[in-house]
Short mmCIF file of C-alpha atoms in Angstrom, two decimals:
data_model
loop_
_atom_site.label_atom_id
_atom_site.label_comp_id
_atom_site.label_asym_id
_atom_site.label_seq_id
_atom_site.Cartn_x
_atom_site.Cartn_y
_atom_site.Cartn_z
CA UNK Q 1 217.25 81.17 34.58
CA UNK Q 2 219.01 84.49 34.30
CA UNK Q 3 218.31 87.56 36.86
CA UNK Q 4 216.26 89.14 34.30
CA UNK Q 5 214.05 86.53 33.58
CA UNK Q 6 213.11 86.40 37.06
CA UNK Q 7 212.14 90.52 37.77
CA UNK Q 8 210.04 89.97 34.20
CA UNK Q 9 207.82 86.79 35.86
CA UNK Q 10 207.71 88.85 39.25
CA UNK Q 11 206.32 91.96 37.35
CA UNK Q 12 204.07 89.81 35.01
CA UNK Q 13 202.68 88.41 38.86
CA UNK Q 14 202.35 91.33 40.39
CA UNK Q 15 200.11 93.00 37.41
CA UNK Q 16 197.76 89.57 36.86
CA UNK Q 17 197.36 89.96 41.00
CA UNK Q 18 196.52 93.51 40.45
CA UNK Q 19 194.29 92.94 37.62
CA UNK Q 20 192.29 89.91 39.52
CA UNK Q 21 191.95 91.95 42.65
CA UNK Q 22 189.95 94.86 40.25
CA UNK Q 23 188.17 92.77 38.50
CA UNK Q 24 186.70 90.65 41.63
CA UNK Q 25 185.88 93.54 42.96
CA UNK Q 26 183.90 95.26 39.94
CA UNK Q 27 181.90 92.30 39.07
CA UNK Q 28 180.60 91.92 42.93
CA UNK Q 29 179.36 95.53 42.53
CA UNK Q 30 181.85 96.98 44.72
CA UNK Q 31 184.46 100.42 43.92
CA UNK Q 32 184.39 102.43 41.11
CA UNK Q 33 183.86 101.37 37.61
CA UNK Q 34 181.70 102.65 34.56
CA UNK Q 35 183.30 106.44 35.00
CA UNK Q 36 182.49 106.74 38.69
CA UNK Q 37 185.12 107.11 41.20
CA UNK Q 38 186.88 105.46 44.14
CA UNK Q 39 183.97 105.51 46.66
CA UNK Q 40 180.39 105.56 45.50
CA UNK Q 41 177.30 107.42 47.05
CA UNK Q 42 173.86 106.15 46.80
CA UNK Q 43 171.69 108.12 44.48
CA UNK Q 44 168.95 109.59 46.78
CA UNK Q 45 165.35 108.31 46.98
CA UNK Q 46 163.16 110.94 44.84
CA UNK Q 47 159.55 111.99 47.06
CA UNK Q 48 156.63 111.83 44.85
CA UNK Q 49 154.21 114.75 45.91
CA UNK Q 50 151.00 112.86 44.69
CA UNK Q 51 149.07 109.11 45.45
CA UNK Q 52 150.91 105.89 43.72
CA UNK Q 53 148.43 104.78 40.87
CA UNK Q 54 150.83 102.06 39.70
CA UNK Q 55 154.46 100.22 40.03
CA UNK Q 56 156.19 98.37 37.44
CA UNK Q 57 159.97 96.48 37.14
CA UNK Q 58 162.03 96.60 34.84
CA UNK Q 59 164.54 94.08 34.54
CA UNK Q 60 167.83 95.56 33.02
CA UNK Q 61 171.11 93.89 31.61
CA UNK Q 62 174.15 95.40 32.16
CA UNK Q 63 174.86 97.51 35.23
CA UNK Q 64 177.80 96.05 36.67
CA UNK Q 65 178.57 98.21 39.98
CA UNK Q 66 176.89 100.93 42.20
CA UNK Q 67 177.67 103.56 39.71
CA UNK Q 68 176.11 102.10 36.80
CA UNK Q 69 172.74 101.64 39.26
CA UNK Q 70 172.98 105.14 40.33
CA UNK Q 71 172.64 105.92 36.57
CA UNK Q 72 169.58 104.37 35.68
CA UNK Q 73 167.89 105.64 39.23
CA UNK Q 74 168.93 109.65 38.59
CA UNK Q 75 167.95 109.11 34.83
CA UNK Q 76 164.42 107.81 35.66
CA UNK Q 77 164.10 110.09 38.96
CA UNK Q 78 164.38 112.92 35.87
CA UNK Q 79 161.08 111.85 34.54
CA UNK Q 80 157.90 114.05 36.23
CA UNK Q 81 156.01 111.70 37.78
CA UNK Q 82 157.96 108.60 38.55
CA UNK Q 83 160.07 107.66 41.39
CA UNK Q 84 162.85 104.49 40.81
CA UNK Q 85 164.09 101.94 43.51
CA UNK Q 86 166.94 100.68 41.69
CA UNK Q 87 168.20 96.96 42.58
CA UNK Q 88 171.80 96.17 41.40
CA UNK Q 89 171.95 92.52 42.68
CA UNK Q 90 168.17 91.61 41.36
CA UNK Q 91 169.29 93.74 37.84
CA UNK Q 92 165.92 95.75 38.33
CA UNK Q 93 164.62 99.18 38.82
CA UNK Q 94 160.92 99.17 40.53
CA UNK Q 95 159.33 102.38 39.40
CA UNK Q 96 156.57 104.00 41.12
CA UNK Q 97 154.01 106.13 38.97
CA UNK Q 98 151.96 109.50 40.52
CA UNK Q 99 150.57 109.90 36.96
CA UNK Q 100 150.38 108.44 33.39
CA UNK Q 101 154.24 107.80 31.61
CA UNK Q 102 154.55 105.48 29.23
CA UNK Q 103 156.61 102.63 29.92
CA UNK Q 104 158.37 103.03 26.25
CA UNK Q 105 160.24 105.94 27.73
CA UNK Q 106 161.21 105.22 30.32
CA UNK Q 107 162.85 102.02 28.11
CA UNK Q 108 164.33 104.64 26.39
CA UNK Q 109 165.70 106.26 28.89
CA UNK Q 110 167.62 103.19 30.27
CA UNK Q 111 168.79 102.26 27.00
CA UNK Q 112 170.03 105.77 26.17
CA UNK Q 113 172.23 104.98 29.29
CA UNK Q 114 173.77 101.77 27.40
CA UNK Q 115 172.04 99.31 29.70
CA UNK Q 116 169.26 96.87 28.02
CA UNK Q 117 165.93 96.36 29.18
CA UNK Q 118 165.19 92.72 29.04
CA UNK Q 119 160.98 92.68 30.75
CA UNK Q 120 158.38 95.10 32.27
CA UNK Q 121 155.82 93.94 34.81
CA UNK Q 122 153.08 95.41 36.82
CA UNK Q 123 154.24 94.78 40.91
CA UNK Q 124 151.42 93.19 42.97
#
């Protein structure tokens, strides 16, 4: 085996380590993926100023990391009159309701996002 040979299998190494390394990371929710960056903030809890008249979950395919839950919980805090707990490890967002939304938008909101909603319940 020539010289060459050998720095070509200790580069191919080094960038399947690499590679591994990123991708354990992203799919146990951890660092930066989906556009976000190194570090990731939680998305603050949103206040409702009036009584809870009902909470449902929505179960949601596809968020992968912190940033892609952050997402879904500032594009549902946007609606008046819901507040969103979102869950990355359960794949769910429990949304609280201080007045009548329809559950269809809210849908729509997630799936605008790229995610999929897969069920809606009422919480007990």
């Amino acid at each position: 085996m020539s010289f060459s040979n050998v720095i070509v299998i200790a580069i191919l190494a080094a960038v399947v380590f690499i590679a591994l390394k990123g991708s354990i990371s992203h799919f146990k929710g951890e660092g930066g993926c989906c556009g976000g960056g190194g570090s990731v903030e939680k998305e603050p809890d949103k206040k409702l100023s009036g009584p809870v008249i009902r909470t449902k979950v929505f179960k949601i395919d596809g968020m992968h990391c912190e940033n892609c839950s952050n997402k879904v919980k500032r594009t549902i805090n946007r609606i008046d009159g819901v507040s969103a707990k979102v869950n990355l490890r359960k794949k769910e967002a429990v949304v609280r309701y201080e007045k009548d939304v329809d559950d269809s938008l809210i849908t729509k909101e997630i799936e605008n996002l790229g995610y999929k909603v897969t069920e809606c319940y009422g919480k007990k």
